[in-house]
PDB file of C-alpha atoms in Angstrom:
ATOM      1  CA  MET A   1      -0.759   5.490  -9.252  1.00  0.00           C
ATOM      2  CA  SER A   2      -1.996   9.296 -10.868  1.00  0.00           C
ATOM      3  CA  ALA A   3       1.440  11.498 -10.882  1.00  0.00           C
ATOM      4  CA  THR A   4      -2.039  14.104 -11.197  1.00  0.00           C
ATOM      5  CA  ALA A   5      -3.321  12.641  -7.043  1.00  0.00           C
ATOM      6  CA  LEU A   6       0.883  13.250  -5.353  1.00  0.00           C
ATOM      7  CA  GLU A   7       0.296  16.968  -7.617  1.00  0.00           C
ATOM      8  CA  SER A   8      -2.426  17.851  -5.932  1.00  0.00           C
ATOM      9  CA  LEU A   9      -0.980  16.389  -3.101  1.00  0.00           C
ATOM     10  CA  ALA A  10       2.591  18.031  -2.453  1.00  0.00           C
ATOM     11  CA  GLN A  11       1.012  21.169  -3.478  1.00  0.00           C
ATOM     12  CA  GLN A  12      -1.098  21.578   0.077  1.00  0.00           C
ATOM     13  CA  ALA A  13      -0.099  23.387   1.884  1.00  0.00           C
ATOM     14  CA  CYS A  14       1.032  21.223   5.829  1.00  0.00           C
ATOM     15  CA  VAL A  15      -0.081  22.418   8.298  1.00  0.00           C
ATOM     16  CA  ARG A  16      -0.026  24.133  12.485  1.00  0.00           C
ATOM     17  CA  ASP A  17      -1.465  21.581  14.872  1.00  0.00           C
ATOM     18  CA  ALA A  18      -2.743  18.654  12.335  1.00  0.00           C
ATOM     19  CA  ALA A  19      -4.571  15.859  13.432  1.00  0.00           C
ATOM     20  CA  ARG A  20      -3.952  12.605  13.619  1.00  0.00           C
ATOM     21  CA  LEU A  21      -5.729  10.610  10.923  1.00  0.00           C
ATOM     22  CA  PRO A  22      -7.597   7.284  10.509  1.00  0.00           C
ATOM     23  CA  ALA A  23      -5.525   4.038   9.487  1.00  0.00           C
ATOM     24  CA  GLY A  24      -8.428   4.247   6.288  1.00  0.00           C
ATOM     25  CA  GLU A  25      -7.472   7.573   5.843  1.00  0.00           C
ATOM     26  CA  VAL A  26      -3.577   7.320   5.704  1.00  0.00           C
ATOM     27  CA  ASP A  27      -3.356   3.818   3.433  1.00  0.00           C
ATOM     28  CA  THR A  28      -6.131   6.151   0.653  1.00  0.00           C
ATOM     29  CA  LEU A  29      -4.025   8.755   1.046  1.00  0.00           C
ATOM     30  CA  LEU A  30      -0.105   6.085   0.582  1.00  0.00           C
ATOM     31  CA  ALA A  31      -2.200   5.265  -3.192  1.00  0.00           C
ATOM     32  CA  VAL A  32      -0.518   8.102  -4.707  1.00  0.00           C
ATOM     33  CA  LEU A  33       2.153   7.538  -2.952  1.00  0.00           C
ATOM     34  CA  PRO A  34       4.032   4.184  -4.690  1.00  0.00           C
ATOM     35  CA  GLY A  35       6.607   2.568  -2.243  1.00  0.00           C
ATOM     36  CA  TRP A  36       5.176   4.433   0.832  1.00  0.00           C
ATOM     37  CA  GLN A  37       4.412   1.596   3.253  1.00  0.00           C
ATOM     38  CA  HIS A  38       2.658   2.532   6.059  1.00  0.00           C
ATOM     39  CA  VAL A  39       4.576   0.862   9.051  1.00  0.00           C
ATOM     40  CA  ALA A  40       3.133   0.826  12.582  1.00  0.00           C
ATOM     41  CA  ASP A  41       2.551   5.384  13.102  1.00  0.00           C
ATOM     42  CA  ARG A  42       5.105   6.999  10.445  1.00  0.00           C
ATOM     43  CA  VAL A  43       4.902   6.776   6.905  1.00  0.00           C
ATOM     44  CA  ALA A  44       7.791   4.817   5.074  1.00  0.00           C
ATOM     45  CA  LYS A  45       9.997   4.706   2.133  1.00  0.00           C
ATOM     46  CA  THR A  46      13.340   3.010   0.758  1.00  0.00           C
ATOM     47  CA  TYR A  47      15.127   5.168  -2.025  1.00  0.00           C
ATOM     48  CA  ARG A  48      18.624   3.181  -4.166  1.00  0.00           C
ATOM     49  CA  PHE A  49      20.952   4.960  -5.216  1.00  0.00           C
ATOM     50  CA  ALA A  50      24.230   4.300  -6.869  1.00  0.00           C
ATOM     51  CA  GLY A  51      26.260   4.987  -4.284  1.00  0.00           C
ATOM     52  CA  TRP A  52      26.951   7.489  -1.267  1.00  0.00           C
ATOM     53  CA  HIS A  53      26.753  10.713  -4.265  1.00  0.00           C
ATOM     54  CA  GLU A  54      24.038  10.534  -4.873  1.00  0.00           C
ATOM     55  CA  THR A  55      22.619   9.673  -1.939  1.00  0.00           C
ATOM     56  CA  MET A  56      23.738  12.775   0.310  1.00  0.00           C
ATOM     57  CA  ALA A  57      22.645  14.862  -2.459  1.00  0.00           C
ATOM     58  CA  PHE A  58      18.972  13.587  -2.681  1.00  0.00           C
ATOM     59  CA  VAL A  59      19.660  14.143   1.656  1.00  0.00           C
ATOM     60  CA  ASN A  60      19.850  17.155   0.361  1.00  0.00           C
ATOM     61  CA  ALA A  61      17.367  18.179  -1.136  1.00  0.00           C
ATOM     62  CA  VAL A  62      14.638  16.063   1.989  1.00  0.00           C
ATOM     63  CA  ALA A  63      16.571  18.825   3.746  1.00  0.00           C
ATOM     64  CA  TRP A  64      15.311  21.449   1.812  1.00  0.00           C
ATOM     65  CA  ILE A  65      12.533  20.336   1.081  1.00  0.00           C
ATOM     66  CA  ALA A  66      11.799  19.807   5.482  1.00  0.00           C
ATOM     67  CA  GLU A  67      13.673  23.129   6.302  1.00  0.00           C
ATOM     68  CA  ARG A  68      10.952  24.216   3.781  1.00  0.00           C
ATOM     69  CA  ALA A  69       7.158  22.615   5.280  1.00  0.00           C
ATOM     70  CA  GLY A  70       8.379  23.350   8.902  1.00  0.00           C
ATOM     71  CA  HIS A  71       8.064  18.817   9.640  1.00  0.00           C
ATOM     72  CA  HIS A  72      10.794  17.332   9.565  1.00  0.00           C
ATOM     73  CA  PRO A  73      11.670  12.995   8.215  1.00  0.00           C
ATOM     74  CA  ASP A  74      14.262  10.496  10.145  1.00  0.00           C
ATOM     75  CA  LEU A  75      16.594   9.339   7.559  1.00  0.00           C
ATOM     76  CA  SER A  76      18.320   5.732   7.713  1.00  0.00           C
ATOM     77  CA  VAL A  77      21.366   6.227   5.661  1.00  0.00           C
ATOM     78  CA  HIS A  78      23.572   4.295   3.862  1.00  0.00           C
ATOM     79  CA  PHE A  79      26.127   4.174   1.753  1.00  0.00           C
ATOM     80  CA  ASN A  80      22.818   3.738  -1.725  1.00  0.00           C
ATOM     81  CA  ARG A  81      19.748   3.976  -0.046  1.00  0.00           C
ATOM     82  CA  CYS A  82      18.251   5.877   2.312  1.00  0.00           C
ATOM     83  CA  VAL A  83      15.385   5.406   3.900  1.00  0.00           C
ATOM     84  CA  VAL A  84      12.836   8.640   4.083  1.00  0.00           C
ATOM     85  CA  SER A  85       9.805   8.140   7.484  1.00  0.00           C
ATOM     86  CA  TYR A  86       7.567  10.748   8.834  1.00  0.00           C
ATOM     87  CA  SER A  87       5.520  10.600  11.953  1.00  0.00           C
ATOM     88  CA  THR A  88       4.323  14.460  13.802  1.00  0.00           C
ATOM     89  CA  HIS A  89       4.913  13.355  16.782  1.00  0.00           C
ATOM     90  CA  ASP A  90       3.127  15.622  18.522  1.00  0.00           C
ATOM     91  CA  ALA A  91      -0.176  13.801  17.073  1.00  0.00           C
ATOM     92  CA  GLY A  92       0.932  10.703  18.273  1.00  0.00           C
ATOM     93  CA  GLY A  93       0.599   8.652  15.311  1.00  0.00           C
ATOM     94  CA  ILE A  94       0.835  10.192  11.453  1.00  0.00           C
ATOM     95  CA  THR A  95      -0.906  13.454   9.623  1.00  0.00           C
ATOM     96  CA  ARG A  96      -1.935  14.794   6.611  1.00  0.00           C
ATOM     97  CA  ASN A  97       1.840  16.930   7.346  1.00  0.00           C
ATOM     98  CA  ASP A  98       2.813  13.579   7.009  1.00  0.00           C
ATOM     99  CA  LEU A  99       2.117  12.552   3.167  1.00  0.00           C
ATOM    100  CA  VAL A 100       1.986  16.273   2.263  1.00  0.00           C
ATOM    101  CA  CYS A 101       6.311  15.459   2.167  1.00  0.00           C
ATOM    102  CA  ALA A 102       6.382  12.059   1.199  1.00  0.00           C
ATOM    103  CA  ALA A 103       4.594  13.254  -2.183  1.00  0.00           C
ATOM    104  CA  ARG A 104       6.942  16.836  -2.621  1.00  0.00           C
ATOM    105  CA  VAL A 105       9.459  13.905  -1.861  1.00  0.00           C
ATOM    106  CA  GLU A 106       8.218  12.021  -4.393  1.00  0.00           C
ATOM    107  CA  ARG A 107       7.990  14.318  -5.953  1.00  0.00           C
ATOM    108  CA  LEU A 108      11.376  15.202  -6.508  1.00  0.00           C
ATOM    109  CA  PHE A 109      11.510  11.336  -9.336  1.00  0.00           C
ATOM    110  CA  ALA A 110       8.633  12.621 -10.902  1.00  0.00           C
TER     111      ALA A 110
ATOM    112  CA  MET B   1      41.123  11.020  26.968  1.00  0.00           C
ATOM    113  CA  SER B   2      44.396  12.219  25.465  1.00  0.00           C
ATOM    114  CA  ALA B   3      43.146  14.573  22.111  1.00  0.00           C
ATOM    115  CA  THR B   4      46.689  13.316  21.343  1.00  0.00           C
ATOM    116  CA  ALA B   5      45.934  10.273  20.737  1.00  0.00           C
ATOM    117  CA  LEU B   6      42.538  11.183  19.005  1.00  0.00           C
ATOM    118  CA  GLU B   7      44.802  13.228  17.204  1.00  0.00           C
ATOM    119  CA  SER B   8      47.095  10.349  16.340  1.00  0.00           C
ATOM    120  CA  LEU B   9      44.549   7.833  15.769  1.00  0.00           C
ATOM    121  CA  ALA B  10      42.556  10.798  13.520  1.00  0.00           C
ATOM    122  CA  GLN B  11      45.781  11.009  11.044  1.00  0.00           C
ATOM    123  CA  GLN B  12      46.069   6.968  10.483  1.00  0.00           C
ATOM    124  CA  ALA B  13      44.261   5.966   6.668  1.00  0.00           C
ATOM    125  CA  CYS B  14      42.271   3.541   6.046  1.00  0.00           C
ATOM    126  CA  VAL B  15      43.905   0.244   4.372  1.00  0.00           C
ATOM    127  CA  ARG B  16      42.319  -2.638   2.537  1.00  0.00           C
ATOM    128  CA  ASP B  17      41.385  -5.589   4.141  1.00  0.00           C
ATOM    129  CA  ALA B  18      41.956  -4.581   7.486  1.00  0.00           C
ATOM    130  CA  ALA B  19      41.172  -7.473   9.108  1.00  0.00           C
ATOM    131  CA  ARG B  20      38.470  -7.414  11.990  1.00  0.00           C
ATOM    132  CA  LEU B  21      39.383  -6.439  15.358  1.00  0.00           C
ATOM    133  CA  PRO B  22      38.641  -8.337  18.887  1.00  0.00           C
ATOM    134  CA  ALA B  23      37.334  -6.985  20.415  1.00  0.00           C
ATOM    135  CA  GLY B  24      40.091  -5.978  23.121  1.00  0.00           C
ATOM    136  CA  GLU B  25      41.675  -4.379  21.179  1.00  0.00           C
ATOM    137  CA  VAL B  26      38.049  -1.670  19.753  1.00  0.00           C
ATOM    138  CA  ASP B  27      37.767  -1.449  23.656  1.00  0.00           C
ATOM    139  CA  THR B  28      41.221  -0.337  23.775  1.00  0.00           C
ATOM    140  CA  LEU B  29      40.974   2.152  20.901  1.00  0.00           C
ATOM    141  CA  LEU B  30      37.317   3.536  21.777  1.00  0.00           C
ATOM    142  CA  ALA B  31      39.094   4.380  24.883  1.00  0.00           C
ATOM    143  CA  VAL B  32      40.119   7.929  23.670  1.00  0.00           C
ATOM    144  CA  LEU B  33      36.542   9.266  21.484  1.00  0.00           C
ATOM    145  CA  PRO B  34      34.884   9.924  24.221  1.00  0.00           C
ATOM    146  CA  GLY B  35      31.471   9.053  24.262  1.00  0.00           C
ATOM    147  CA  TRP B  36      31.161   6.696  21.647  1.00  0.00           C
ATOM    148  CA  GLN B  37      30.401   3.562  22.033  1.00  0.00           C
ATOM    149  CA  HIS B  38      30.867   0.061  20.987  1.00  0.00           C
ATOM    150  CA  VAL B  39      27.094  -2.236  19.917  1.00  0.00           C
ATOM    151  CA  ALA B  40      27.224  -5.644  18.757  1.00  0.00           C
ATOM    152  CA  ASP B  41      29.308  -6.274  15.644  1.00  0.00           C
ATOM    153  CA  ARG B  42      29.489  -1.731  15.131  1.00  0.00           C
ATOM    154  CA  VAL B  43      30.979   0.982  16.866  1.00  0.00           C
ATOM    155  CA  ALA B  44      28.601   4.026  17.053  1.00  0.00           C
ATOM    156  CA  LYS B  45      27.636   7.979  18.998  1.00  0.00           C
ATOM    157  CA  THR B  46      24.983  10.066  19.338  1.00  0.00           C
ATOM    158  CA  TYR B  47      25.538  13.527  18.267  1.00  0.00           C
ATOM    159  CA  ARG B  48      23.009  15.819  19.544  1.00  0.00           C
ATOM    160  CA  PHE B  49      22.528  19.567  18.161  1.00  0.00           C
ATOM    161  CA  ALA B  50      20.491  22.894  18.015  1.00  0.00           C
ATOM    162  CA  GLY B  51      18.183  21.989  14.405  1.00  0.00           C
ATOM    163  CA  TRP B  52      18.127  20.578  11.823  1.00  0.00           C
ATOM    164  CA  HIS B  53      20.288  23.556  10.217  1.00  0.00           C
ATOM    165  CA  GLU B  54      22.934  22.324  12.567  1.00  0.00           C
ATOM    166  CA  THR B  55      22.687  18.484  12.323  1.00  0.00           C
ATOM    167  CA  MET B  56      22.890  19.060   8.368  1.00  0.00           C
ATOM    168  CA  ALA B  57      25.377  20.443   8.623  1.00  0.00           C
ATOM    169  CA  PHE B  58      27.436  18.264  10.296  1.00  0.00           C
ATOM    170  CA  VAL B  59      25.845  15.164   8.124  1.00  0.00           C
ATOM    171  CA  ASN B  60      27.162  17.055   4.774  1.00  0.00           C
ATOM    172  CA  ALA B  61      30.639  17.492   7.329  1.00  0.00           C
ATOM    173  CA  VAL B  62      30.596  13.473   7.776  1.00  0.00           C
ATOM    174  CA  ALA B  63      29.287  12.872   4.372  1.00  0.00           C
ATOM    175  CA  TRP B  64      32.615  14.566   2.886  1.00  0.00           C
ATOM    176  CA  ILE B  65      35.044  13.159   5.574  1.00  0.00           C
ATOM    177  CA  ALA B  66      33.097   9.810   4.866  1.00  0.00           C
ATOM    178  CA  GLU B  67      34.086  10.469   0.794  1.00  0.00           C
ATOM    179  CA  ARG B  68      38.097  11.266   1.415  1.00  0.00           C
ATOM    180  CA  ALA B  69      38.721   8.199   3.814  1.00  0.00           C
ATOM    181  CA  GLY B  70      36.543   5.479   1.196  1.00  0.00           C
ATOM    182  CA  HIS B  71      34.654   4.932   4.263  1.00  0.00           C
ATOM    183  CA  HIS B  72      30.928   5.273   4.262  1.00  0.00           C
ATOM    184  CA  PRO B  73      29.032   5.720   7.926  1.00  0.00           C
ATOM    185  CA  ASP B  74      25.104   4.764   8.765  1.00  0.00           C
ATOM    186  CA  LEU B  75      23.603   7.638   9.416  1.00  0.00           C
ATOM    187  CA  SER B  76      20.908   7.973  11.282  1.00  0.00           C
ATOM    188  CA  VAL B  77      19.378  11.697  11.067  1.00  0.00           C
ATOM    189  CA  HIS B  78      16.476  13.539  13.243  1.00  0.00           C
ATOM    190  CA  PHE B  79      15.862  16.541  13.377  1.00  0.00           C
ATOM    191  CA  ASN B  80      18.176  17.754  16.187  1.00  0.00           C
ATOM    192  CA  ARG B  81      20.863  14.082  16.723  1.00  0.00           C
ATOM    193  CA  CYS B  82      22.398  12.768  14.649  1.00  0.00           C
ATOM    194  CA  VAL B  83      23.153   8.607  15.339  1.00  0.00           C
ATOM    195  CA  VAL B  84      26.934   7.941  13.412  1.00  0.00           C
ATOM    196  CA  SER B  85      27.429   4.204  12.817  1.00  0.00           C
ATOM    197  CA  TYR B  86      30.662   2.497  11.494  1.00  0.00           C
ATOM    198  CA  SER B  87      31.311  -1.416  11.424  1.00  0.00           C
ATOM    199  CA  THR B  88      33.167  -2.493   8.065  1.00  0.00           C
ATOM    200  CA  HIS B  89      30.929  -5.241   6.189  1.00  0.00           C
ATOM    201  CA  ASP B  90      33.569  -6.976   4.617  1.00  0.00           C
ATOM    202  CA  ALA B  91      35.497  -8.201   7.496  1.00  0.00           C
ATOM    203  CA  GLY B  92      32.691  -9.044   9.462  1.00  0.00           C
ATOM    204  CA  GLY B  93      32.837  -6.955  12.370  1.00  0.00           C
ATOM    205  CA  ILE B  94      35.107  -3.410  13.723  1.00  0.00           C
ATOM    206  CA  THR B  95      38.342  -2.544  12.210  1.00  0.00           C
ATOM    207  CA  ARG B  96      40.720  -0.075  12.317  1.00  0.00           C
ATOM    208  CA  ASN B  97      39.172   1.785   9.742  1.00  0.00           C
ATOM    209  CA  ASP B  98      36.018   2.437  11.808  1.00  0.00           C
ATOM    210  CA  LEU B  99      37.523   3.833  14.412  1.00  0.00           C
ATOM    211  CA  VAL B 100      40.312   6.101  12.398  1.00  0.00           C
ATOM    212  CA  CYS B 101      37.078   6.893  11.115  1.00  0.00           C
ATOM    213  CA  ALA B 102      34.860   7.905  14.108  1.00  0.00           C
ATOM    214  CA  ALA B 103      38.224  10.010  15.095  1.00  0.00           C
ATOM    215  CA  ARG B 104      37.899  11.816  12.532  1.00  0.00           C
ATOM    216  CA  VAL B 105      34.708  12.688  12.734  1.00  0.00           C
ATOM    217  CA  GLU B 106      35.402  13.217  16.393  1.00  0.00           C
ATOM    218  CA  ARG B 107      37.764  15.420  15.352  1.00  0.00           C
ATOM    219  CA  LEU B 108      35.040  17.833  14.059  1.00  0.00           C
ATOM    220  CA  PHE B 109      35.285  18.923  18.418  1.00  0.00           C
ATOM    221  CA  ALA B 110      38.556  18.855  19.001  1.00  0.00           C
TER     222      ALA B 110
END
């Protein structure tokens, strides 16, 4: 992966009424997001942590990113891991907004 | 349900090496926890909120309760709802600790 490509994706704006992306385009964009996977109509990654405090600190960082973007993930929160999953309900699948937000979450570790 | 019974359950201590409860006892204790359900080897409830801010405030209150109890739920976090689910891995099912923690979460709304 290229840190520059990740940064470039993360810096894009989330837009209203984003269109559903073709699967091939999703997979091309996912190439710059290490560990993110295309599962059904979602993109998702499992992040692992030392324990509850670290997990919750991450959850709150993601919550802030979501609020700033106006685009919200689903989170599956456990003691030492969190699955972050993005999809765009209105588009019925994955839009560029989902990949942009995934890049912003991934950038927390860059 | 009885507010007193809920309070009584919430005030119990979580203990180490808690034993798995018989299903009948789980259901008796669940009677004081409105909306909580016994699903497979877990007890769970879906809480609904006005939006992301309120959902995240709730998530953080639950995180604090979990840390104080030394017993941690699984959380499924969405834009305007959160599913809280308790189970005790070491016991292979539901223990009194799970019901005590569920009562503490439920008490947030009492």
